Amino acid sequence: MNGKGRTGTALLAIFACALMVVGTAALLVSPLGGSLGKNSSHLTNLLPAHQDLTTGTASPEGTGTATCCTWVTNITGFQTPQQMLYDPANGEIWVSNGNYNGENVFGNESVISDSTNSLAATIPVQIGPVGIAYDSSKSEMYVVNEGGSNLANLQGSVSVISTTTNKVVNTFNNSVGTNPEGALYDSAKGEIFVANSIDATGYGPSNISIYTDSTNSLVGSPVVGINPIDMVYDGAKGEIFVANSGSICSCASSNVSVISDATNSVTATIGVGSGPFGLVYDSGKGEIFVGNYNDDNVSVINDTTDQVVATIPVGYGPESLAYDAANGFIFVANNGGNNFTAINDSTNKVVANVYTGDVAPTAIVYDSAKSEVWVANAGDGVVNVLKITAGASSTLTGVAVNPPTATVVPTGSTALTAVPSCTGSCAGTSYSWSVTNSALGSLSASTGSAVTFTAKASTGAETLFVNATLNDVTKMSSPATITITSTVSPTLASVALSPSPATLQVNQTISLRTTLTCSGGSCPNGASYQWSLTSHAFGSVNSSTASSVTFTASSTAGTVSLFVNVSLNGITKESQVAITITAQTATGGSGTAAGFLGLPGDDGYLLIGVLIVVVIGAVGAVRLLRRRPSGPQGAGPQYPPQYPPQYPPQYPPQNPPQYPPPYPPPPPPPSQ
């Protein structure tokens, strides 16, 4: 933010040397005092990693691409925007409009929806709104109004706005200190911190007003350094870091105060560059980044030792900073240079300087939900919205040439690919190729991830290298060797897997085999194999190094990919097959019920019926044979039997009956 340049001219006669800081800063900092402009030699010669989105290949404004970002849109119509804040709960960006077209003019807050990039609300507040703090526990926004040039207004006030209704629900006077600038919410304590940039005398160190958010009453006012402007909360340490921009009369007064939120007292004072304005907390690194306005650099403070561990040159007049945790970026709005800088927090190196084409950027925020950076420009009332397109958290660890060796005939060629390795994404890596003996051959290009080497008429061995660069880190490959000879051995061209795709039921097995294809003839022996599965939940292979494997499905249905990497004479090729494992069901191949012995339903039932009939017939035949009498000498019973039978039968029957009865039975007595 940029508060101290707005009231300095009117107060110069009153506060002498202390407010000479304010008047002079108005010429350097305030958009009303002018700036060096985007084409200043100071910025042009700063670093090579800059791109102007308003000229050249990136023109016109709104279509350019920088190393970190692409343009989304510009939003216009703001009145001297001073500070911004991202509200993650509602997906909104808040902008404090100082409205410094005239002194003692009431300002307002603009609320922008990040889904539509359009104005959602305009909320009137008091004179000179600057700092904003979001109280997430109460869904309230605290806006610090620094007041006007009138002595009665110097104490300033605080407006409390409901983020649910976008209405002011309370306004209270800042009870201690004068010309309040910064605002901060301490989530652990439920307290609001207000930085008062001028002390009661106008000459010495000023203080911080601390209010409880439950009653908005003052609970502390620790004295810090001269002209405190901005603050940041370190939740891991329970500390508040305060940027004291100091005075021109005493450059040594520029420093950072550390306040413990447990005691509301200063525990350390850290020397940084001249004129610290904005600062931001990097939770991933445990570091505080401080923009030193007068020195055009950023100091990096370790929050464990409270020591400066790095100093990073940036643009002219760094004023506001933002942290992108997802990509490891620190964004710095350079007020005097009409640009912003992106820093890789892993290397503390600048990866991009982006010229916005607008005047005097005073505030910058990161929208984590949209992965966007928002820049407010006080000079022309424009807010820029840019999409983050490259991550700074990725670090290049190495690069290799594939294949590392190759053989070609004279005037023949071979394709080469650079294979980078990174912690994180390797997107954005650049490459530079070179050969050691141009008399033996040449490359199709010196840049790009893939090139072609073409041999000349001579034979011999060519050595080549590739250098890869990502986020200011450069790695060189091991040498690749290309042998140029009249006799060329076949080289591996491709690997195929069969069957592909493959389908089987749970707990079943399937054999998979590889087929190699080589350029220049039949593939020689000596290939090595490496098999792998994307998941072992669906099955396993019986070998990881054989040319053919057997896959055994588990009892879990699903789809799994099986990969094989084949290496032959320094060349590696990969192939994969999708294996679908289905559950055993009660349906046959045509969708009917599964029958007997796994036969389709109708065939199974027919077989069962035939078997039943055969069994019944066999049983009946056996019973019949057992009941047939046999005649004399096995001739069986007499047929036809003798008729008529004896009537009436003999009664009473023979007593006792003969057992066993004679067989065959005696003939019946003759009839009377």
XYZ file of C-alpha atoms in Angstrom:
672
model
C 0.000 0.000 0.000
C 0.968 3.635 -0.347
C -0.428 5.736 2.433
C 2.343 7.973 3.526
C 2.508 10.054 0.358
C -1.037 11.409 0.586
C -1.108 13.795 3.496
C 2.564 14.774 3.611
C 2.320 18.059 1.687
C -0.309 19.574 3.977
C 1.525 18.531 7.148
C 5.046 19.433 6.068
C 5.122 22.748 7.908
C 3.905 21.127 11.115
C 6.041 18.043 11.461
C 9.345 19.243 9.906
C 11.909 16.483 9.388
C 9.616 13.569 10.264
C 7.055 14.553 7.656
C 9.700 15.496 5.125
C 9.728 11.723 4.644
C 6.097 11.895 3.697
C 6.466 14.812 1.301
C 9.494 13.375 -0.444
C 7.921 9.941 -0.637
C 4.938 11.535 -2.314
C 7.179 12.514 -5.219
C 8.716 9.064 -5.457
C 5.815 6.863 -4.502
C 2.519 8.570 -5.044
C 0.935 8.105 -8.431
C 0.115 11.808 -8.294
C 3.817 12.582 -8.091
C 4.728 10.574 -11.164
C 6.927 7.518 -11.693
C 9.866 6.493 -13.807
C 7.635 4.574 -16.196
C 7.935 1.094 -17.632
C 10.654 1.960 -20.147
C 13.156 3.390 -17.675
C 16.732 2.182 -18.082
C 16.671 1.199 -14.421
C 14.249 -1.608 -15.231
C 15.402 -2.417 -18.720
C 18.860 -3.295 -17.445
C 17.659 -4.969 -14.272
C 17.436 -8.619 -15.303
C 17.057 -10.509 -18.567
C 13.971 -12.336 -17.279
C 11.508 -9.571 -18.121
C 8.741 -9.307 -20.681
C 6.602 -6.341 -21.620
C 3.047 -7.499 -22.159
C 2.180 -4.294 -23.997
C 4.732 -4.366 -26.803
C 6.362 -6.658 -29.300
C 5.205 -10.234 -29.662
C 3.099 -9.918 -26.537
C 1.043 -6.971 -27.758
C -1.621 -5.753 -27.516
C -2.353 -5.462 -23.814
C -4.640 -8.233 -22.712
C -3.131 -10.958 -24.903
C 0.458 -11.270 -23.732
C 2.232 -14.111 -21.963
C 5.058 -13.809 -19.446
C 7.196 -16.473 -17.796
C 4.780 -16.818 -14.907
C 1.426 -15.592 -16.157
C -1.061 -14.954 -18.931
C -3.381 -11.997 -19.088
C -7.029 -12.555 -18.145
C -8.588 -9.094 -18.071
C -8.341 -5.487 -16.908
C -10.992 -3.956 -14.651
C -11.276 -0.160 -14.708
C -13.003 2.626 -12.808
C -11.254 2.592 -9.431
C -10.353 5.774 -7.544
C -6.703 5.737 -6.494
C -6.720 2.107 -5.270
C -4.392 1.661 -2.306
C -4.624 -1.858 -0.958
C -6.359 -5.114 -1.866
C -7.383 -8.226 0.053
C -8.600 -11.664 -1.048
C -11.695 -13.057 0.706
C -11.457 -16.856 0.194
C -14.806 -17.565 1.838
C -16.751 -15.578 -0.764
C -14.357 -15.645 -3.723
C -14.036 -11.868 -3.751
C -11.300 -9.233 -4.047
C -11.633 -6.100 -1.898
C -10.073 -2.816 -3.059
C -9.590 0.260 -0.880
C -10.247 3.385 -2.980
C -8.501 6.329 -1.354
C -10.221 8.826 -3.685
C -7.291 11.267 -3.401
C -8.513 13.632 -6.063
C -9.053 15.994 -3.190
C -8.234 16.024 0.527
C -10.868 15.131 3.122
C -12.934 13.196 0.553
C -14.651 10.058 1.750
C -13.477 6.880 0.105
C -15.068 3.493 -0.446
C -14.451 -0.222 -0.759
C -14.949 -2.006 -4.072
C -15.885 -5.689 -3.928
C -15.093 -7.718 -7.073
C -16.394 -11.221 -7.770
C -13.531 -13.426 -8.954
C -15.966 -15.678 -10.859
C -17.230 -12.877 -13.107
C -14.392 -10.330 -12.713
C -17.067 -7.682 -12.233
C -17.983 -5.276 -9.460
C -20.284 -6.874 -6.881
C -20.617 -3.971 -4.421
C -19.367 -0.474 -3.549
C -19.358 0.326 0.167
C -18.854 3.926 1.423
C -16.453 4.270 4.358
C -14.522 7.188 5.914
C -11.713 9.475 4.685
C -8.679 7.752 3.207
C -9.345 3.994 3.395
C -6.060 2.106 3.166
C -5.405 -1.117 5.095
C -7.862 -4.050 5.070
C -8.002 -7.068 7.391
C -10.380 -10.030 7.063
C -11.747 -11.503 10.303
C -12.665 -15.023 9.161
C -14.237 -16.015 12.477
C -16.802 -13.189 12.305
C -17.047 -12.805 8.509
C -16.140 -9.146 8.874
C -13.776 -6.838 7.043
C -11.868 -4.206 9.047
C -10.941 -1.141 6.964
C -8.445 1.385 8.316
C -9.250 4.998 7.324
C -6.164 7.182 7.728
C -8.132 10.460 7.878
C -7.481 13.742 6.071
C -4.976 16.563 6.349
C -7.165 18.240 8.964
C -5.492 17.825 12.360
C -8.777 16.658 13.852
C -8.912 13.797 11.366
C -5.336 12.578 11.704
C -6.242 9.972 14.297
C -8.264 8.105 11.713
C -10.926 5.471 12.208
C -11.805 1.844 11.571
C -14.873 0.713 9.587
C -16.274 -2.769 10.252
C -18.118 -4.327 7.295
C -20.145 -7.547 7.203
C -19.014 -9.684 4.256
C -22.457 -11.310 4.258
C -24.419 -8.106 3.668
C -21.607 -5.815 2.417
C -22.841 -3.197 4.904
C -20.928 -1.172 7.476
C -21.954 -2.532 10.880
C -19.683 -0.395 13.060
C -17.215 2.507 12.892
C -14.918 3.416 15.778
C -12.163 5.971 16.182
C -8.560 4.862 16.342
C -7.915 5.620 20.003
C -4.093 5.836 19.924
C -1.584 6.947 17.294
C -2.128 8.998 14.151
C -2.378 8.480 10.411
C -3.171 4.733 10.558
C -2.022 2.789 7.488
C -1.928 -0.998 7.832
C -4.432 -3.510 9.186
C -3.924 -7.130 10.251
C -6.083 -9.917 11.747
C -4.533 -12.315 14.282
C -6.680 -15.453 13.950
C -5.195 -17.126 17.045
C -6.072 -14.227 19.338
C -9.126 -12.777 17.613
C -7.453 -9.374 17.499
C -7.087 -6.576 14.958
C -3.724 -4.791 14.644
C -3.608 -1.224 13.243
C -0.280 0.377 12.225
C -0.130 4.096 13.088
C 2.426 5.647 10.752
C 3.016 8.880 12.728
C 3.545 9.221 16.485
C 2.044 11.993 18.572
C 5.082 14.276 18.120
C 5.641 13.525 14.464
C 9.335 12.768 15.064
C 9.783 9.461 16.860
C 8.780 5.831 16.779
C 5.096 5.162 16.451
C 2.893 2.377 17.753
C 0.446 -0.372 16.882
C -3.156 -0.255 18.109
C -4.487 -3.698 19.075
C -8.275 -4.224 19.305
C -10.231 -7.298 20.340
C -12.741 -8.265 17.643
C -15.395 -9.196 20.206
C -15.852 -5.642 21.565
C -13.596 -3.549 19.286
C -11.909 -2.233 22.411
C -8.204 -1.403 22.755
C -6.130 -4.144 24.444
C -2.579 -3.024 23.608
C -0.409 -0.382 21.910
C 3.226 -1.541 21.630
C 5.738 1.007 20.325
C 7.633 -0.108 17.203
C 9.825 1.830 14.743
C 9.391 5.033 12.737
C 6.584 5.161 10.197
C 5.155 1.617 10.435
C 3.352 0.930 7.161
C 2.484 -2.746 6.746
C 2.235 -5.901 8.876
C 2.078 -9.652 8.381
C 1.051 -12.472 10.748
C 3.286 -15.534 11.220
C 0.827 -18.125 12.529
C 3.497 -20.753 13.126
C 5.401 -18.519 15.526
C 2.528 -16.437 16.920
C 4.297 -13.270 15.843
C 3.496 -10.081 13.913
C 6.184 -8.585 11.672
C 5.923 -4.795 11.180
C 7.628 -2.879 8.338
C 8.926 0.455 9.695
C 9.730 2.552 6.610
C 11.754 5.069 8.646
C 12.503 8.637 7.639
C 14.776 10.384 5.185
C 16.386 12.133 8.119
C 17.591 8.772 9.439
C 17.993 5.955 6.928
C 19.124 3.693 9.769
C 15.585 3.860 11.154
C 14.353 1.478 8.452
C 13.740 -1.901 10.091
C 11.246 -4.611 10.939
C 9.748 -5.009 14.424
C 8.637 -8.429 15.728
C 5.679 -8.487 18.152
C 4.712 -11.541 20.211
C 0.934 -11.896 20.187
C 1.134 -13.668 23.564
C 2.446 -10.535 25.309
C 1.700 -7.824 22.695
C 5.279 -6.635 23.124
C 8.219 -6.219 20.751
C 10.657 -9.144 20.954
C 13.099 -8.261 18.151
C 14.109 -5.541 15.710
C 15.610 -6.620 12.391
C 17.619 -4.381 10.097
C 16.628 -4.576 6.424
C 17.004 -2.303 3.396
C 15.955 1.326 3.141
C 12.264 2.162 3.180
C 10.555 -1.188 3.849
C 6.937 -0.935 2.745
C 5.168 -4.221 2.065
C 5.881 -7.652 3.459
C 4.442 -11.156 3.199
C 4.764 -14.434 5.123
C 5.893 -17.558 3.238
C 4.410 -20.391 5.304
C 6.120 -23.059 3.213
C 9.602 -21.737 3.939
C 9.055 -20.068 7.311
C 10.313 -16.795 5.892
C 9.247 -13.148 5.716
C 9.775 -11.300 2.416
C 10.150 -7.514 2.834
C 10.037 -5.024 -0.054
C 12.596 -2.222 0.441
C 11.180 0.705 -1.546
C 14.284 2.886 -1.653
C 16.758 0.060 -2.371
C 14.686 -1.676 -5.072
C 15.170 -5.081 -3.492
C 13.531 -7.636 -1.210
C 14.970 -8.817 2.104
C 14.273 -12.422 3.165
C 14.027 -13.021 6.938
C 14.207 -16.446 8.607
C 11.436 -16.461 11.223
C 13.389 -18.836 13.500
C 16.554 -16.756 13.765
C 15.062 -13.345 12.885
C 18.025 -12.846 10.554
C 18.134 -11.693 6.922
C 19.176 -14.710 4.839
C 18.935 -13.232 1.327
C 18.542 -9.972 -0.599
C 16.879 -10.140 -4.031
C 17.019 -7.291 -6.595
C 13.584 -6.544 -8.080
C 11.962 -3.581 -9.849
C 11.885 0.090 -8.951
C 10.059 0.872 -5.705
C 8.745 -2.500 -4.404
C 5.635 -1.624 -2.424
C 3.306 -4.621 -2.002
C 3.908 -8.399 -1.882
C 1.792 -11.561 -2.196
C 2.519 -15.266 -1.636
C 1.422 -18.068 -3.975
C 1.751 -21.230 -1.876
C 0.653 -23.552 -4.693
C 3.463 -22.553 -7.059
C 6.088 -21.209 -4.668
C 5.928 -17.670 -6.059
C 6.466 -14.382 -4.242
C 4.871 -11.557 -6.250
C 6.190 -7.987 -5.795
C 4.357 -4.913 -7.084
C 6.998 -2.340 -8.134
C 5.317 1.046 -7.811
C 7.986 3.069 -9.568
C 8.504 0.676 -12.453
C 4.914 -0.037 -13.488
C 5.587 -3.780 -13.285
C 5.547 -6.705 -10.916
C 8.196 -9.335 -10.186
C 7.801 -13.078 -9.619
C 10.361 -14.738 -7.316
C 10.969 -18.474 -6.929
C 10.975 -18.991 -3.155
C 13.066 -22.186 -3.484
C 15.988 -20.411 -5.105
C 15.254 -16.769 -4.186
C 15.727 -15.958 -7.867
C 13.605 -13.710 -10.078
C 11.787 -15.770 -12.711
C 9.758 -12.979 -14.336
C 9.310 -9.204 -14.468
C 5.897 -8.484 -15.951
C 5.089 -4.993 -17.270
C 1.389 -4.307 -16.867
C 1.197 -1.208 -19.052
C -0.598 0.671 -16.275
C 0.649 3.296 -13.848
C 2.004 2.917 -10.298
C 0.990 -0.537 -9.036
C 0.363 -0.152 -5.314
C -1.175 -3.470 -4.282
C -0.975 -7.124 -5.322
C -2.859 -10.205 -4.074
C -3.008 -13.915 -4.954
C -6.393 -15.597 -5.513
C -5.723 -19.212 -4.481
C -9.049 -20.583 -5.766
C -8.511 -19.253 -9.291
C -4.674 -19.364 -9.316
C -4.666 -15.713 -10.330
C -2.619 -12.660 -9.388
C -4.424 -9.285 -9.094
C -2.568 -5.963 -9.401
C -4.082 -2.578 -8.459
C -2.608 0.497 -10.180
C -3.158 3.780 -8.316
C -2.045 5.961 -11.218
C -4.865 5.092 -13.641
C -7.369 3.214 -11.466
C -6.952 -0.113 -13.275
C -6.869 -3.602 -11.729
C -5.026 -6.263 -13.779
C -5.981 -9.947 -13.521
C -3.445 -12.567 -14.653
C -3.511 -16.382 -14.625
C -0.559 -18.247 -13.143
C 0.780 -20.577 -15.829
C 4.144 -21.818 -14.489
C 5.084 -23.141 -11.073
C 8.206 -21.906 -9.360
C 8.227 -24.780 -6.859
C 9.588 -27.197 -9.510
C 13.347 -27.679 -9.405
C 15.409 -29.219 -12.220
C 17.567 -32.063 -10.884
C 19.073 -33.489 -14.074
C 18.738 -34.207 -17.792
C 19.634 -37.175 -20.003
C 19.816 -37.879 -23.746
C 17.705 -40.739 -25.098
C 19.180 -42.837 -26.602
C 22.574 -42.335 -24.929
C 24.234 -44.278 -27.764
C 23.269 -44.801 -31.405
C 24.775 -46.089 -34.624
C 24.164 -44.643 -38.087
C 25.611 -45.054 -41.533
C 27.310 -42.106 -43.258
C 24.690 -39.453 -44.202
C 22.212 -41.344 -42.011
C 20.259 -39.790 -39.142
C 18.854 -40.617 -35.728
C 16.349 -38.902 -33.426
C 17.423 -37.693 -29.982
C 15.279 -36.588 -27.052
C 16.141 -34.665 -23.897
C 14.657 -36.281 -20.790
C 14.606 -33.877 -17.790
C 14.047 -34.865 -14.166
C 12.502 -32.432 -11.659
C 11.054 -32.135 -8.206
C 7.583 -31.158 -9.364
C 6.634 -30.383 -12.927
C 9.302 -29.949 -15.628
C 6.974 -27.721 -17.665
C 8.801 -24.669 -18.986
C 12.226 -26.324 -19.257
C 14.412 -24.942 -22.071
C 17.164 -26.864 -23.857
C 20.447 -26.120 -25.646
C 22.187 -28.825 -27.753
C 25.802 -28.990 -28.945
C 28.148 -31.414 -30.765
C 31.873 -31.698 -30.168
C 32.927 -32.352 -33.780
C 30.855 -30.639 -36.427
C 32.919 -32.366 -39.135
C 31.149 -35.647 -38.378
C 27.567 -34.385 -38.324
C 25.070 -31.725 -37.342
C 21.853 -31.267 -35.383
C 18.526 -30.205 -36.861
C 18.202 -27.546 -34.144
C 20.152 -26.221 -31.188
C 17.073 -25.807 -28.974
C 13.972 -27.818 -28.147
C 13.449 -31.108 -26.361
C 13.803 -33.239 -29.534
C 16.400 -32.948 -32.313
C 17.741 -35.069 -35.169
C 21.429 -35.803 -35.701
C 22.473 -36.227 -39.342
C 25.874 -37.742 -40.068
C 28.172 -36.532 -42.791
C 30.081 -38.808 -45.188
C 32.877 -39.552 -42.740
C 32.909 -42.358 -40.211
C 33.806 -41.963 -36.581
C 32.295 -41.304 -33.151
C 30.401 -38.080 -32.414
C 29.806 -36.843 -28.870
C 26.979 -34.460 -28.042
C 25.428 -32.809 -24.982
C 22.210 -31.072 -23.979
C 21.861 -28.341 -21.326
C 18.466 -27.938 -19.643
C 17.338 -24.833 -17.721
C 14.321 -24.366 -15.432
C 13.741 -21.547 -12.927
C 17.361 -20.349 -13.146
C 18.744 -23.858 -12.565
C 20.827 -25.378 -15.410
C 21.909 -29.014 -15.712
C 24.109 -30.656 -18.378
C 23.604 -34.215 -19.599
C 26.193 -36.955 -19.674
C 27.751 -37.228 -23.125
C 25.778 -39.145 -25.754
C 27.785 -41.038 -28.362
C 26.780 -41.588 -31.978
C 28.889 -44.037 -33.929
C 29.034 -43.460 -37.688
C 29.925 -46.712 -39.439
C 29.221 -48.507 -42.687
C 27.797 -51.488 -40.765
C 24.793 -50.706 -38.634
C 23.276 -53.081 -36.108
C 19.496 -53.206 -35.886
C 18.091 -50.865 -33.254
C 14.954 -51.280 -31.177
C 12.048 -49.386 -32.731
C 8.925 -50.531 -30.874
C 7.439 -53.044 -28.459
C 3.993 -54.628 -28.774
C 2.032 -56.585 -26.156
C -0.532 -59.275 -26.922
C -3.293 -59.864 -26.308
C -4.216 -56.206 -26.079
C -6.587 -55.330 -24.539
C -7.055 -58.351 -22.263
C -10.161 -59.506 -20.384
C -10.517 -62.272 -17.822
C -12.605 -63.177 -14.780
C -11.514 -62.849 -11.178
C -9.009 -65.464 -9.975
C -8.193 -66.487 -13.540
C -4.859 -66.196 -15.392
C -3.778 -64.944 -18.787
C -0.444 -65.078 -20.605
C 0.996 -61.923 -22.146
C 3.927 -61.840 -24.530
C 6.092 -59.156 -26.096
C 6.956 -58.659 -29.742
C 9.991 -56.498 -30.583
C 10.473 -54.577 -33.817
C 13.879 -53.232 -34.818
C 14.956 -50.891 -37.565
C 17.735 -52.123 -39.772
C 16.974 -55.844 -39.472
C 15.939 -58.497 -37.002
C 16.249 -57.652 -33.321
C 19.367 -59.141 -31.753
C 19.320 -61.060 -28.487
C 20.133 -59.426 -25.214
C 17.011 -57.352 -24.553
C 16.095 -56.735 -20.903
C 12.541 -56.441 -19.627
C 10.949 -54.642 -16.715
C 7.242 -55.231 -15.976
C 5.098 -53.132 -13.662
C 1.429 -52.800 -12.678
C -0.383 -49.582 -11.868
C -2.016 -51.382 -8.934
C -1.456 -54.711 -7.194
C -5.012 -54.744 -5.861
C -6.240 -56.423 -9.043
C -3.585 -59.094 -9.505
C 0.081 -59.910 -10.028
C 2.568 -61.163 -12.615
C 4.773 -64.189 -12.166
C 7.925 -62.330 -13.251
C 9.137 -58.745 -13.560
C 12.030 -59.443 -15.934
C 10.889 -62.156 -18.395
C 9.968 -61.549 -22.030
C 6.510 -63.070 -21.408
C 4.544 -63.148 -18.176
C 1.435 -64.686 -16.697
C -1.017 -62.352 -15.026
C -3.151 -63.791 -12.236
C -6.247 -61.795 -11.380
C -7.223 -61.251 -7.774
C -10.757 -61.580 -6.435
C -11.369 -57.870 -7.108
C -13.005 -56.804 -10.356
C -11.712 -53.707 -12.139
C -9.214 -52.455 -14.708
C -5.445 -52.331 -14.336
C -2.637 -51.343 -16.705
C 0.389 -53.549 -17.188
C 3.559 -51.870 -18.476
C 6.747 -53.323 -19.898
C 9.962 -51.382 -20.546
C 12.327 -53.123 -22.950
C 15.963 -52.038 -23.265
C 18.196 -53.171 -26.105
C 21.628 -51.768 -26.883
C 21.000 -48.566 -24.946
C 17.540 -47.882 -26.377
C 14.437 -48.231 -24.193
C 10.871 -48.548 -25.422
C 7.667 -48.908 -23.439
C 4.364 -50.646 -24.100
C 1.248 -51.203 -22.027
C -1.930 -53.248 -22.030
C -5.224 -52.599 -20.267
C -6.469 -55.673 -18.393
C -10.145 -55.816 -17.443
C -11.099 -58.206 -14.627
C -14.787 -59.111 -14.515
C -16.725 -60.761 -11.689
C -18.091 -64.298 -12.030
C -21.809 -63.931 -12.669
C -24.877 -66.197 -13.115
C -25.145 -65.312 -16.772
C -23.759 -67.138 -19.773
C -22.199 -65.608 -22.815
C -25.591 -64.768 -24.342
C -26.987 -63.312 -21.164
C -28.962 -66.431 -20.144
C -28.553 -68.286 -16.847
C -25.424 -70.415 -16.666
C -26.280 -74.130 -16.938
C -24.850 -77.394 -15.806
C -21.044 -77.797 -15.997
C -20.736 -74.204 -17.194
C -22.900 -74.786 -20.277
C -25.322 -72.084 -21.377
C -28.612 -72.317 -19.510
C -30.801 -74.202 -22.032
C -28.100 -76.753 -22.909
C -27.401 -77.390 -19.252
C -31.015 -78.054 -18.404
C -31.386 -80.357 -21.436
C -28.371 -82.380 -20.335
C -29.748 -82.663 -16.801
C -33.095 -83.910 -18.205
C -31.428 -86.525 -20.379
C -29.366 -87.754 -17.461
C -32.454 -88.027 -15.262
C -34.284 -90.095 -17.902
C -31.294 -92.401 -18.359
C -30.936 -92.894 -14.621
C -34.658 -93.660 -14.130
C -34.597 -96.119 -17.037
C -31.548 -97.879 -15.668
C -33.038 -98.203 -12.186
C -36.297 -99.567 -13.596
C -34.481 -102.158 -15.707
C -32.482 -103.367 -12.728
C -35.612 -103.770 -10.601
C -37.414 -105.621 -13.375
C -34.571 -108.065 -13.842
C -34.437 -108.806 -10.142
C -38.173 -109.655 -10.053
C -38.283 -111.992 -13.091
C -38.611 -115.733 -12.118
C -36.497 -118.284 -13.937
C -37.962 -121.508 -15.426
C -36.515 -124.998 -15.205
C -32.886 -124.970 -15.962
C -33.087 -121.235 -15.959
C -35.816 -121.145 -18.549
C -37.713 -118.548 -16.541
C -41.438 -118.509 -15.686
C -44.008 -120.362 -17.755
C -45.718 -118.242 -20.326
C -48.531 -117.940 -20.676
C -49.458 -118.876 -17.075
C -51.919 -121.707 -16.466
C -55.523 -120.665 -16.588
C -57.881 -120.618 -15.000
C -56.334 -120.270 -11.590
C -57.737 -122.299 -8.735
C -61.016 -120.962 -7.380
C -61.691 -120.606 -4.679
C -58.223 -120.726 -3.422
C -57.427 -123.280 -0.819
C -58.560 -122.088 2.539
C -57.385 -122.132 5.100
C -53.978 -122.030 3.671
C -51.437 -124.639 4.526
C -50.352 -124.197 8.082
C -47.637 -123.647 8.585
C -46.802 -122.407 5.168
C -43.740 -123.785 3.536
C -40.744 -121.465 3.733
C -39.277 -120.719 1.528
C -42.072 -121.525 -0.877
C -41.140 -123.893 -3.641
C -39.995 -122.267 -6.748
C -41.331 -122.421 -9.244
C -44.634 -122.924 -7.366
C -46.416 -126.292 -7.839
C -49.168 -126.394 -10.412
C -52.657 -125.775 -9.068
C -54.825 -128.836 -8.340
C -57.190 -129.950 -11.107
C -60.597 -128.460 -10.970
C -63.504 -130.615 -9.637
